[in-house]
mmCIF file of C-alpha atoms in Angstrom:
data_model
loop_
_atom_site.group_PDB
_atom_site.id
_atom_site.type_symbol
_atom_site.label_atom_id
_atom_site.label_comp_id
_atom_site.label_asym_id
_atom_site.label_seq_id
_atom_site.Cartn_x
_atom_site.Cartn_y
_atom_site.Cartn_z
ATOM 1 C CA UNK A 1 -14.174 -13.399 24.762
ATOM 2 C CA UNK A 2 -15.346 -13.466 21.344
ATOM 3 C CA UNK A 3 -15.905 -10.170 19.539
ATOM 4 C CA UNK A 4 -18.830 -11.627 17.126
ATOM 5 C CA UNK A 5 -22.102 -11.007 18.703
ATOM 6 C CA UNK A 6 -24.548 -13.561 18.541
ATOM 7 C CA UNK A 7 -27.230 -10.761 16.300
ATOM 8 C CA UNK A 8 -26.523 -9.232 13.286
ATOM 9 C CA UNK A 9 -25.877 -5.684 12.145
ATOM 10 C CA UNK A 10 -28.310 -4.317 11.236
ATOM 11 C CA UNK A 11 -28.996 -3.007 7.527
ATOM 12 C CA UNK A 12 -28.089 -5.320 4.932
ATOM 13 C CA UNK A 13 -30.206 -5.970 1.738
ATOM 14 C CA UNK A 14 -31.131 -8.448 -0.794
ATOM 15 C CA UNK A 15 -28.773 -7.334 -3.098
ATOM 16 C CA UNK A 16 -26.827 -10.787 -4.855
ATOM 17 C CA UNK A 17 -24.185 -11.330 -3.234
ATOM 18 C CA UNK A 18 -24.992 -11.645 0.270
ATOM 19 C CA UNK A 19 -23.249 -13.523 2.855
ATOM 20 C CA UNK A 20 -25.371 -17.296 4.083
ATOM 21 C CA UNK A 21 -25.106 -17.897 7.708
ATOM 22 C CA UNK A 22 -22.728 -21.219 6.393
ATOM 23 C CA UNK A 23 -20.507 -19.150 4.740
ATOM 24 C CA UNK A 24 -20.433 -16.705 7.778
ATOM 25 C CA UNK A 25 -20.123 -19.145 10.392
ATOM 26 C CA UNK A 26 -16.943 -20.281 7.545
ATOM 27 C CA UNK A 27 -14.734 -17.285 7.707
ATOM 28 C CA UNK A 28 -14.981 -16.340 11.363
ATOM 29 C CA UNK A 29 -13.818 -19.773 12.260
ATOM 30 C CA UNK A 30 -10.969 -18.868 9.131
ATOM 31 C CA UNK A 31 -10.313 -16.342 10.653
ATOM 32 C CA UNK A 32 -9.279 -17.730 14.171
ATOM 33 C CA UNK A 33 -7.352 -20.512 12.475
ATOM 34 C CA UNK A 34 -4.904 -17.856 10.906
ATOM 35 C CA UNK A 35 -4.947 -16.015 14.032
ATOM 36 C CA UNK A 36 -3.948 -18.719 15.497
ATOM 37 C CA UNK A 37 -1.138 -19.182 12.755
ATOM 38 C CA UNK A 38 0.450 -15.934 12.685
ATOM 39 C CA UNK A 39 3.174 -15.593 10.029
ATOM 40 C CA UNK A 40 6.018 -13.387 9.083
ATOM 41 C CA UNK A 41 5.930 -11.178 5.948
ATOM 42 C CA UNK A 42 7.919 -13.503 3.136
ATOM 43 C CA UNK A 43 7.259 -16.931 5.964
ATOM 44 C CA UNK A 44 3.528 -17.045 4.946
ATOM 45 C CA UNK A 45 3.493 -20.561 3.958
ATOM 46 C CA UNK A 46 0.507 -22.459 6.049
ATOM 47 C CA UNK A 47 -1.084 -18.900 5.565
ATOM 48 C CA UNK A 48 -0.098 -19.165 1.652
ATOM 49 C CA UNK A 49 -1.587 -23.360 1.859
ATOM 50 C CA UNK A 50 -4.962 -22.621 3.462
ATOM 51 C CA UNK A 51 -6.221 -19.651 1.162
ATOM 52 C CA UNK A 52 -4.846 -21.939 -1.999
ATOM 53 C CA UNK A 53 -6.767 -25.119 -0.840
ATOM 54 C CA UNK A 54 -10.239 -23.269 -0.366
ATOM 55 C CA UNK A 55 -9.619 -21.907 -3.594
ATOM 56 C CA UNK A 56 -9.354 -25.200 -4.548
ATOM 57 C CA UNK A 57 -12.193 -26.407 -3.110
ATOM 58 C CA UNK A 58 -14.490 -24.572 -4.878
ATOM 59 C CA UNK A 59 -13.582 -24.981 -8.554
ATOM 60 C CA UNK A 60 -11.189 -21.989 -8.728
ATOM 61 C CA UNK A 61 -7.068 -21.674 -9.357
ATOM 62 C CA UNK A 62 -4.775 -19.843 -7.623
ATOM 63 C CA UNK A 63 -1.626 -19.429 -8.171
ATOM 64 C CA UNK A 64 1.476 -19.230 -6.033
ATOM 65 C CA UNK A 65 2.698 -15.498 -6.343
ATOM 66 C CA UNK A 66 7.021 -16.297 -7.119
ATOM 67 C CA UNK A 67 8.200 -15.134 -4.448
ATOM 68 C CA UNK A 68 7.005 -18.337 -2.221
ATOM 69 C CA UNK A 69 4.129 -16.903 -1.260
ATOM 70 C CA UNK A 70 1.087 -14.651 -1.296
ATOM 71 C CA UNK A 71 -1.233 -15.813 -4.484
ATOM 72 C CA UNK A 72 -3.480 -14.772 -6.849
ATOM 73 C CA UNK A 73 -6.445 -15.569 -8.150
ATOM 74 C CA UNK A 74 -8.849 -15.404 -11.278
ATOM 75 C CA UNK A 75 -13.063 -15.400 -10.981
ATOM 76 C CA UNK A 76 -14.777 -14.706 -14.762
ATOM 77 C CA UNK A 77 -13.309 -15.359 -17.752
ATOM 78 C CA UNK A 78 -11.503 -12.744 -19.164
ATOM 79 C CA UNK A 79 -11.440 -11.620 -23.045
ATOM 80 C CA UNK A 80 -8.446 -9.948 -22.863
ATOM 81 C CA UNK A 81 -10.148 -6.699 -23.244
ATOM 82 C CA UNK A 82 -12.528 -5.702 -20.165
ATOM 83 C CA UNK A 83 -10.162 -4.433 -17.516
ATOM 84 C CA UNK A 84 -10.052 -7.040 -14.002
ATOM 85 C CA UNK A 85 -11.282 -5.481 -10.805
ATOM 86 C CA UNK A 86 -9.250 -6.417 -7.717
ATOM 87 C CA UNK A 87 -9.550 -7.140 -4.688
ATOM 88 C CA UNK A 88 -6.304 -7.212 -1.637
ATOM 89 C CA UNK A 89 -5.853 -8.918 1.010
ATOM 90 C CA UNK A 90 -2.674 -8.414 2.651
ATOM 91 C CA UNK A 91 -1.333 -12.248 4.596
ATOM 92 C CA UNK A 92 1.289 -10.912 7.226
ATOM 93 C CA UNK A 93 1.356 -10.471 10.200
ATOM 94 C CA UNK A 94 3.694 -8.994 13.535
ATOM 95 C CA UNK A 95 6.215 -9.581 15.373
ATOM 96 C CA UNK A 96 4.963 -8.911 18.758
ATOM 97 C CA UNK A 97 3.028 -10.640 21.335
ATOM 98 C CA UNK A 98 -0.320 -11.704 21.289
ATOM 99 C CA UNK A 99 -2.147 -10.904 24.860
ATOM 100 C CA UNK A 100 -5.676 -11.054 24.713
ATOM 101 C CA UNK A 101 -6.636 -12.543 26.951
ATOM 102 C CA UNK A 102 -10.211 -15.134 27.592
ATOM 103 C CA UNK A 103 -10.890 -15.796 23.696
ATOM 104 C CA UNK A 104 -10.404 -19.399 22.267
ATOM 105 C CA UNK A 105 -8.098 -18.096 19.052
ATOM 106 C CA UNK A 106 -4.782 -16.634 20.855
ATOM 107 C CA UNK A 107 -2.576 -16.842 18.873
ATOM 108 C CA UNK A 108 -0.771 -19.934 19.009
ATOM 109 C CA UNK A 109 3.029 -18.763 17.982
ATOM 110 C CA UNK A 110 5.250 -16.977 20.373
ATOM 111 C CA UNK A 111 5.471 -13.485 20.130
ATOM 112 C CA UNK A 112 4.110 -13.145 16.763
ATOM 113 C CA UNK A 113 0.251 -12.130 16.534
ATOM 114 C CA UNK A 114 -2.055 -10.730 13.769
ATOM 115 C CA UNK A 115 -2.379 -7.823 15.783
ATOM 116 C CA UNK A 116 -2.775 -5.589 12.292
ATOM 117 C CA UNK A 117 -6.101 -7.572 11.026
ATOM 118 C CA UNK A 118 -4.555 -8.931 8.093
ATOM 119 C CA UNK A 119 -6.121 -11.875 9.452
ATOM 120 C CA UNK A 120 -9.398 -10.354 8.906
ATOM 121 C CA UNK A 121 -9.110 -9.088 6.076
ATOM 122 C CA UNK A 122 -7.562 -12.231 4.454
ATOM 123 C CA UNK A 123 -11.270 -13.775 4.830
ATOM 124 C CA UNK A 124 -13.117 -10.897 3.660
ATOM 125 C CA UNK A 125 -11.368 -10.893 0.510
ATOM 126 C CA UNK A 126 -11.639 -15.429 -0.059
ATOM 127 C CA UNK A 127 -15.150 -15.288 1.512
ATOM 128 C CA UNK A 128 -15.984 -12.340 -1.851
ATOM 129 C CA UNK A 129 -14.572 -14.811 -4.420
ATOM 130 C CA UNK A 130 -15.935 -17.599 -3.535
ATOM 131 C CA UNK A 131 -19.665 -15.556 -3.641
ATOM 132 C CA UNK A 132 -18.429 -14.596 -7.261
ATOM 133 C CA UNK A 133 -17.092 -17.645 -7.667
ATOM 134 C CA UNK A 134 -20.669 -18.434 -6.915
ATOM 135 C CA UNK A 135 -22.981 -16.238 -8.842
ATOM 136 C CA UNK A 136 -19.668 -16.126 -12.524
ATOM 137 C CA UNK A 137 -21.500 -19.335 -12.240
ATOM 138 C CA UNK A 138 -24.713 -18.279 -11.822
ATOM 139 C CA UNK A 139 -23.754 -15.409 -15.286
ATOM 140 C CA UNK A 140 -24.426 -12.768 -12.742
ATOM 141 C CA UNK A 141 -21.007 -11.286 -12.883
ATOM 142 C CA UNK A 142 -20.636 -8.978 -15.360
ATOM 143 C CA UNK A 143 -16.958 -8.003 -15.546
ATOM 144 C CA UNK A 144 -13.923 -10.708 -14.388
ATOM 145 C CA UNK A 145 -12.313 -10.452 -10.990
ATOM 146 C CA UNK A 146 -8.530 -10.363 -9.232
ATOM 147 C CA UNK A 147 -8.598 -11.175 -5.529
ATOM 148 C CA UNK A 148 -4.303 -11.124 -4.679
ATOM 149 C CA UNK A 149 -3.757 -11.895 -1.509
ATOM 150 C CA UNK A 150 0.252 -10.233 -0.672
ATOM 151 C CA UNK A 151 2.622 -11.546 1.367
ATOM 152 C CA UNK A 152 5.145 -8.837 4.073
ATOM 153 C CA UNK A 153 2.489 -5.977 3.935
ATOM 154 C CA UNK A 154 4.932 -5.017 6.808
ATOM 155 C CA UNK A 155 8.484 -5.050 5.556
ATOM 156 C CA UNK A 156 9.831 -2.254 4.310
ATOM 157 C CA UNK A 157 9.202 -1.047 1.574
ATOM 158 C CA UNK A 158 6.720 -3.951 1.179
ATOM 159 C CA UNK A 159 5.560 -7.355 -0.751
ATOM 160 C CA UNK A 160 3.490 -4.700 -2.717
ATOM 161 C CA UNK A 161 6.175 -4.225 -5.505
ATOM 162 C CA UNK A 162 6.689 -7.811 -5.006
ATOM 163 C CA UNK A 163 3.384 -8.914 -5.771
ATOM 164 C CA UNK A 164 3.646 -6.603 -8.996
ATOM 165 C CA UNK A 165 6.459 -7.878 -10.042
ATOM 166 C CA UNK A 166 4.895 -10.572 -10.277
ATOM 167 C CA UNK A 167 2.259 -9.704 -12.126
ATOM 168 C CA UNK A 168 -0.986 -10.062 -10.190
ATOM 169 C CA UNK A 169 -1.859 -6.134 -11.897
ATOM 170 C CA UNK A 170 -1.491 -7.398 -15.642
ATOM 171 C CA UNK A 171 -5.122 -6.403 -16.749
ATOM 172 C CA UNK A 172 -6.394 -5.213 -14.241
ATOM 173 C CA UNK A 173 -8.114 -1.903 -14.991
ATOM 174 C CA UNK A 174 -9.474 -1.013 -11.052
ATOM 175 C CA UNK A 175 -8.192 -2.271 -7.242
ATOM 176 C CA UNK A 176 -9.943 -2.091 -4.368
ATOM 177 C CA UNK A 177 -8.599 -2.865 -0.638
ATOM 178 C CA UNK A 178 -10.104 -2.740 2.944
ATOM 179 C CA UNK A 179 -7.569 -1.874 6.471
ATOM 180 C CA UNK A 180 -9.857 -2.794 9.549
ATOM 181 C CA UNK A 181 -10.318 0.747 11.858
ATOM 182 C CA UNK A 182 -10.183 -0.394 15.837
ATOM 183 C CA UNK A 183 -11.636 3.627 16.222
ATOM 184 C CA UNK A 184 -14.924 2.479 13.403
ATOM 185 C CA UNK A 185 -18.262 1.013 15.077
ATOM 186 C CA UNK A 186 -18.768 -2.804 12.520
ATOM 187 C CA UNK A 187 -20.803 -2.248 10.096
ATOM 188 C CA UNK A 188 -19.193 0.882 9.040
ATOM 189 C CA UNK A 189 -16.692 1.878 6.023
ATOM 190 C CA UNK A 190 -14.583 4.856 6.632
ATOM 191 C CA UNK A 191 -14.156 6.870 3.260
ATOM 192 C CA UNK A 192 -11.902 9.740 2.229
ATOM 193 C CA UNK A 193 -10.785 9.908 -1.461
ATOM 194 C CA UNK A 194 -6.943 11.915 -2.514
ATOM 195 C CA UNK A 195 -4.114 10.007 0.268
ATOM 196 C CA UNK A 196 -5.702 8.767 3.397
ATOM 197 C CA UNK A 197 -2.505 7.188 4.568
ATOM 198 C CA UNK A 198 0.915 9.478 4.625
ATOM 199 C CA UNK A 199 4.434 8.168 3.261
ATOM 200 C CA UNK A 200 6.494 5.966 5.420
ATOM 201 C CA UNK A 201 10.329 6.407 5.378
ATOM 202 C CA UNK A 202 12.984 3.835 7.903
ATOM 203 C CA UNK A 203 15.760 6.917 8.776
ATOM 204 C CA UNK A 204 18.128 4.616 10.400
ATOM 205 C CA UNK A 205 21.942 7.109 12.340
ATOM 206 C CA UNK A 206 24.631 6.418 13.039
ATOM 207 C CA UNK A 207 27.283 9.031 15.237
ATOM 208 C CA UNK A 208 30.950 8.281 15.752
ATOM 209 C CA UNK A 209 33.387 10.390 18.079
ATOM 210 C CA UNK A 210 36.274 9.513 19.349
ATOM 211 C CA UNK A 211 35.542 9.124 23.621
ATOM 212 C CA UNK A 212 36.684 10.204 26.700
ATOM 213 C CA UNK A 213 36.328 11.093 30.418
ATOM 214 C CA UNK A 214 33.200 12.508 30.965
ATOM 215 C CA UNK A 215 34.976 14.917 33.519
ATOM 216 C CA UNK A 216 36.909 16.828 29.981
ATOM 217 C CA UNK A 217 33.823 17.291 27.434
ATOM 218 C CA UNK A 218 35.507 19.496 26.182
ATOM 219 C CA UNK A 219 38.501 17.498 25.124
ATOM 220 C CA UNK A 220 36.260 15.098 22.939
ATOM 221 C CA UNK A 221 33.238 14.795 21.441
ATOM 222 C CA UNK A 222 30.022 14.506 23.718
ATOM 223 C CA UNK A 223 28.530 11.904 21.655
ATOM 224 C CA UNK A 224 25.430 11.804 23.751
ATOM 225 C CA UNK A 225 24.875 15.396 23.986
ATOM 226 C CA UNK A 226 25.274 15.332 20.111
ATOM 227 C CA UNK A 227 22.984 12.358 19.721
ATOM 228 C CA UNK A 228 19.670 13.865 21.746
ATOM 229 C CA UNK A 229 20.037 17.304 19.684
ATOM 230 C CA UNK A 230 19.773 15.050 16.370
ATOM 231 C CA UNK A 231 16.881 13.813 18.314
ATOM 232 C CA UNK A 232 15.069 16.296 19.314
ATOM 233 C CA UNK A 233 16.076 19.735 17.578
ATOM 234 C CA UNK A 234 16.379 17.096 13.279
ATOM 235 C CA UNK A 235 12.203 17.743 13.533
ATOM 236 C CA UNK A 236 12.830 20.895 13.954
ATOM 237 C CA UNK A 237 14.676 21.782 11.653
ATOM 238 C CA UNK A 238 12.911 19.506 9.179
ATOM 239 C CA UNK A 239 9.574 22.082 9.835
ATOM 240 C CA UNK A 240 11.348 25.096 8.457
ATOM 241 C CA UNK A 241 12.300 23.704 5.454
ATOM 242 C CA UNK A 242 9.512 22.285 3.987
ATOM 243 C CA UNK A 243 6.023 23.460 3.345
ATOM 244 C CA UNK A 244 3.918 22.707 6.455
ATOM 245 C CA UNK A 245 1.223 21.450 4.756
ATOM 246 C CA UNK A 246 3.257 17.971 3.783
ATOM 247 C CA UNK A 247 2.983 17.192 7.421
ATOM 248 C CA UNK A 248 7.066 16.620 7.328
ATOM 249 C CA UNK A 249 7.802 14.702 10.387
ATOM 250 C CA UNK A 250 10.307 12.071 12.356
ATOM 251 C CA UNK A 251 9.982 10.139 15.060
ATOM 252 C CA UNK A 252 12.709 7.878 17.312
ATOM 253 C CA UNK A 253 12.085 4.356 18.458
ATOM 254 C CA UNK A 254 15.117 3.502 19.290
ATOM 255 C CA UNK A 255 18.567 5.695 20.772
ATOM 256 C CA UNK A 256 20.831 3.770 22.139
ATOM 257 C CA UNK A 257 24.909 5.060 23.940
ATOM 258 C CA UNK A 258 27.466 4.374 25.868
ATOM 259 C CA UNK A 259 27.693 1.509 28.487
ATOM 260 C CA UNK A 260 28.925 3.557 32.324
ATOM 261 C CA UNK A 261 28.029 6.858 33.464
ATOM 262 C CA UNK A 262 31.667 8.505 33.606
ATOM 263 C CA UNK A 263 32.253 7.043 29.941
ATOM 264 C CA UNK A 264 31.342 9.223 27.077
ATOM 265 C CA UNK A 265 31.520 6.416 24.440
ATOM 266 C CA UNK A 266 32.816 6.318 20.766
ATOM 267 C CA UNK A 267 29.270 5.560 19.343
ATOM 268 C CA UNK A 268 25.736 6.042 19.134
ATOM 269 C CA UNK A 269 22.674 4.923 16.670
ATOM 270 C CA UNK A 270 18.976 6.293 16.822
ATOM 271 C CA UNK A 271 16.640 5.201 14.603
ATOM 272 C CA UNK A 272 13.025 5.928 14.172
ATOM 273 C CA UNK A 273 10.389 6.608 11.681
ATOM 274 C CA UNK A 274 9.545 9.201 8.743
ATOM 275 C CA UNK A 275 6.577 10.772 7.212
ATOM 276 C CA UNK A 276 5.174 12.542 5.435
ATOM 277 C CA UNK A 277 1.152 13.425 4.191
ATOM 278 C CA UNK A 278 1.950 14.539 1.077
ATOM 279 C CA UNK A 279 3.214 13.133 -1.865
ATOM 280 C CA UNK A 280 5.774 16.101 -2.645
ATOM 281 C CA UNK A 281 7.237 16.428 0.965
ATOM 282 C CA UNK A 282 7.629 12.578 0.121
ATOM 283 C CA UNK A 283 10.539 12.645 -2.380
ATOM 284 C CA UNK A 284 12.294 15.643 -0.808
ATOM 285 C CA UNK A 285 12.699 14.079 2.665
ATOM 286 C CA UNK A 286 15.923 12.088 2.274
ATOM 287 C CA UNK A 287 17.476 15.226 1.118
ATOM 288 C CA UNK A 288 16.290 17.510 2.882
ATOM 289 C CA UNK A 289 16.888 14.707 6.146
ATOM 290 C CA UNK A 290 20.672 13.955 4.314
ATOM 291 C CA UNK A 291 21.155 17.681 5.125
ATOM 292 C CA UNK A 292 19.907 18.195 8.673
ATOM 293 C CA UNK A 293 21.117 15.450 10.509
ATOM 294 C CA UNK A 294 24.818 16.496 8.506
ATOM 295 C CA UNK A 295 24.671 20.185 9.404
ATOM 296 C CA UNK A 296 23.854 19.200 13.079
ATOM 297 C CA UNK A 297 26.335 16.654 14.037
ATOM 298 C CA UNK A 298 28.894 18.835 12.602
ATOM 299 C CA UNK A 299 27.877 20.949 15.128
ATOM 300 C CA UNK A 300 28.934 19.108 18.245
ATOM 301 C CA UNK A 301 31.750 17.301 15.918
ATOM 302 C CA UNK A 302 30.276 14.268 15.535
ATOM 303 C CA UNK A 303 30.731 12.055 12.448
ATOM 304 C CA UNK A 304 26.995 11.164 10.687
ATOM 305 C CA UNK A 305 26.019 8.065 8.852
ATOM 306 C CA UNK A 306 22.644 8.532 7.467
ATOM 307 C CA UNK A 307 21.072 5.597 6.166
ATOM 308 C CA UNK A 308 17.927 6.246 4.848
ATOM 309 C CA UNK A 309 15.487 3.454 3.755
ATOM 310 C CA UNK A 310 12.799 4.044 1.205
ATOM 311 C CA UNK A 311 9.701 2.858 2.133
ATOM 312 C CA UNK A 312 5.780 3.770 1.001
ATOM 313 C CA UNK A 313 4.205 6.530 -0.978
ATOM 314 C CA UNK A 314 0.808 7.755 0.509
ATOM 315 C CA UNK A 315 -2.104 5.991 -0.634
ATOM 316 C CA UNK A 316 -3.638 8.163 -2.107
ATOM 317 C CA UNK A 317 -7.798 6.884 -3.545
ATOM 318 C CA UNK A 318 -9.302 8.197 -6.538
ATOM 319 C CA UNK A 319 -12.946 9.929 -6.329
ATOM 320 C CA UNK A 320 -14.143 7.853 -9.054
ATOM 321 C CA UNK A 321 -13.492 4.558 -7.512
ATOM 322 C CA UNK A 322 -13.829 6.103 -3.723
ATOM 323 C CA UNK A 323 -17.226 6.910 -5.058
ATOM 324 C CA UNK A 324 -18.307 4.183 -6.259
ATOM 325 C CA UNK A 325 -17.248 2.194 -2.654
ATOM 326 C CA UNK A 326 -20.019 4.468 -0.822
ATOM 327 C CA UNK A 327 -22.206 3.424 -3.600
ATOM 328 C CA UNK A 328 -21.196 -0.089 -3.255
ATOM 329 C CA UNK A 329 -21.705 0.543 0.832
ATOM 330 C CA UNK A 330 -25.111 2.523 0.495
ATOM 331 C CA UNK A 331 -26.709 -0.311 -2.119
ATOM 332 C CA UNK A 332 -25.530 -3.111 1.211
ATOM 333 C CA UNK A 333 -26.484 -1.217 4.455
ATOM 334 C CA UNK A 334 -28.152 2.678 3.371
ATOM 335 C CA UNK A 335 -25.878 5.887 3.817
ATOM 336 C CA UNK A 336 -25.751 5.750 7.275
ATOM 337 C CA UNK A 337 -22.906 2.725 6.824
ATOM 338 C CA UNK A 338 -20.368 5.420 5.318
ATOM 339 C CA UNK A 339 -18.159 7.647 7.127
ATOM 340 C CA UNK A 340 -15.602 10.527 6.039
ATOM 341 C CA UNK A 341 -12.670 9.700 7.407
ATOM 342 C CA UNK A 342 -9.840 11.636 8.615
ATOM 343 C CA UNK A 343 -5.800 11.336 6.487
ATOM 344 C CA UNK A 344 -3.998 8.462 8.820
ATOM 345 C CA UNK A 345 -0.338 9.025 9.762
ATOM 346 C CA UNK A 346 0.037 4.930 8.561
ATOM 347 C CA UNK A 347 2.218 4.022 6.422
ATOM 348 C CA UNK A 348 0.591 1.205 4.042
ATOM 349 C CA UNK A 349 2.219 -0.540 1.333
ATOM 350 C CA UNK A 350 -1.291 -0.048 -0.896
ATOM 351 C CA UNK A 351 -0.027 2.239 -2.303
ATOM 352 C CA UNK A 352 2.411 1.349 -4.962
ATOM 353 C CA UNK A 353 -1.047 -0.652 -6.443
ATOM 354 C CA UNK A 354 -2.328 3.145 -6.343
ATOM 355 C CA UNK A 355 0.896 4.283 -8.691
ATOM 356 C CA UNK A 356 -0.375 1.231 -11.267
ATOM 357 C CA UNK A 357 -3.894 1.346 -11.921
ATOM 358 C CA UNK A 358 -6.771 3.749 -9.651
ATOM 359 C CA UNK A 359 -7.733 2.077 -7.599
ATOM 360 C CA UNK A 360 -9.169 3.005 -3.512
ATOM 361 C CA UNK A 361 -8.620 1.632 0.230
ATOM 362 C CA UNK A 362 -11.231 2.301 2.549
ATOM 363 C CA UNK A 363 -11.572 1.695 6.688
ATOM 364 C CA UNK A 364 -13.257 -1.396 7.859
ATOM 365 C CA UNK A 365 -15.075 -0.663 10.970
ATOM 366 C CA UNK A 366 -14.012 -3.410 13.800
ATOM 367 C CA UNK A 367 -15.904 -1.312 16.828
ATOM 368 C CA UNK A 368 -18.290 -3.206 18.858
ATOM 369 C CA UNK A 369 -20.113 -0.767 19.134
ATOM 370 C CA UNK A 370 -20.839 0.442 22.403
ATOM 371 C CA UNK A 371 -17.629 -1.308 23.653
ATOM 372 C CA UNK A 372 -16.205 1.261 25.897
ATOM 373 C CA UNK A 373 -12.054 -0.010 25.538
ATOM 374 C CA UNK A 374 -10.456 1.715 23.095
ATOM 375 C CA UNK A 375 -8.420 -0.264 20.824
ATOM 376 C CA UNK A 376 -5.733 0.389 18.240
ATOM 377 C CA UNK A 377 -3.804 -1.455 15.641
ATOM 378 C CA UNK A 378 0.417 -2.671 16.451
ATOM 379 C CA UNK A 379 -1.007 -4.444 20.028
ATOM 380 C CA UNK A 380 -1.072 -6.935 20.618
ATOM 381 C CA UNK A 381 -4.461 -7.280 22.264
ATOM 382 C CA UNK A 382 -6.172 -5.869 19.120
ATOM 383 C CA UNK A 383 -9.101 -8.046 18.116
ATOM 384 C CA UNK A 384 -12.069 -7.192 15.857
ATOM 385 C CA UNK A 385 -15.849 -8.024 15.945
ATOM 386 C CA UNK A 386 -16.155 -10.664 13.742
ATOM 387 C CA UNK A 387 -18.813 -9.538 11.867
ATOM 388 C CA UNK A 388 -17.305 -6.579 10.328
ATOM 389 C CA UNK A 389 -15.570 -10.078 7.947
ATOM 390 C CA UNK A 390 -19.318 -9.819 6.241
ATOM 391 C CA UNK A 391 -19.777 -6.211 5.814
ATOM 392 C CA UNK A 392 -16.145 -6.206 3.880
ATOM 393 C CA UNK A 393 -17.519 -9.669 1.496
ATOM 394 C CA UNK A 394 -21.170 -7.672 0.976
ATOM 395 C CA UNK A 395 -18.582 -5.067 -0.169
ATOM 396 C CA UNK A 396 -16.412 -5.746 -2.277
ATOM 397 C CA UNK A 397 -19.221 -8.109 -3.940
ATOM 398 C CA UNK A 398 -21.520 -5.541 -4.477
ATOM 399 C CA UNK A 399 -18.419 -3.206 -5.450
ATOM 400 C CA UNK A 400 -17.583 -6.308 -8.455
ATOM 401 C CA UNK A 401 -22.287 -5.805 -9.019
ATOM 402 C CA UNK A 402 -22.050 -1.793 -9.707
ATOM 403 C CA UNK A 403 -19.004 -1.927 -10.861
ATOM 404 C CA UNK A 404 -19.357 -1.097 -14.744
ATOM 405 C CA UNK A 405 -17.470 1.239 -16.051
ATOM 406 C CA UNK A 406 -13.540 1.942 -15.750
ATOM 407 C CA UNK A 407 -12.745 5.284 -13.761
ATOM 408 C CA UNK A 408 -9.663 6.824 -15.924
ATOM 409 C CA UNK A 409 -5.870 5.490 -14.769
ATOM 410 C CA UNK A 410 -3.968 7.808 -13.742
ATOM 411 C CA UNK A 411 -2.101 10.177 -16.179
ATOM 412 C CA UNK A 412 -3.974 9.322 -18.928
#
């Protein structure tokens, strides 16, 4: 069943930069095409090509990033002094099967799905670019805008770092983005100044021992018990070594040990994620995690090897940019179309941009109002109310029209 309703969402006003009905339909079709052809991080060649072709059709000059996928495209005449407003979309999909039924735009690629809404993000920034290009031709764009279509957001530490190295932030004074939120109704955005996501790192642990007979665990290293202790005790130990307000947590996604019931194995592996709500806790996490695992493993006579893979810091929204997004959404759809949102424990590599320039991430509501089905991101049945594309486009275009003075850069 299509997630698009036949009726428009209420509240849209006649501020310049709204969508025509024909462009609205085109963007929905564009999103569905991307949804049917998902590509993993750093493999988004088709996605890059179709976005590039549509921008060129509009008379723009997109440039493929140096990594081979992803795009950057400027709108308006840069004078070398006026900072650009950047709109960012991520374009990659996830390595999971699409399990939706009853929709014509299901993924055609086995074990690949746009289960995080990046197809919606891409269609939204594309649509905003097409509208802003027309406004620029009419002399209505107050400052230049840069579109960033970033690859590999789902690949730690995130494709944002590669995009930044490609120069996408050169001349940029402010950056904004949206992320689909299936808990929020279409037509509404969620905002929060300060941290809106958490840091996310990856943790891989290998434990080794001599192995032995399960009848005589006292003569060897009981490696299964050692692995179980690391899995259960590490979170408790960390909770007493870092400020509780940092919210430092470890969650395991994989534990493997042994092959037969009466043999104590020689090797065990655990892997999971480390998440943290603030920057001080995130910066301290690697040393704390290493020390705690070594202590637990030593207590149970196991040798430990730890691979701590840095991921992304929290997305920390600039208060002034967050307020600009609130003003833009209110101008489009009224004050009731903005709600306060909680900090998520999910990670987002948009944080790397905010280490360089001020910006903000908004949560884009994609739940059909009144839908009793609870959906979530990173699930094969994820889908979005496609009217959210129009909401996102008009949020971005209003932001560009209302953006007349840049906020103070971080650490200025």
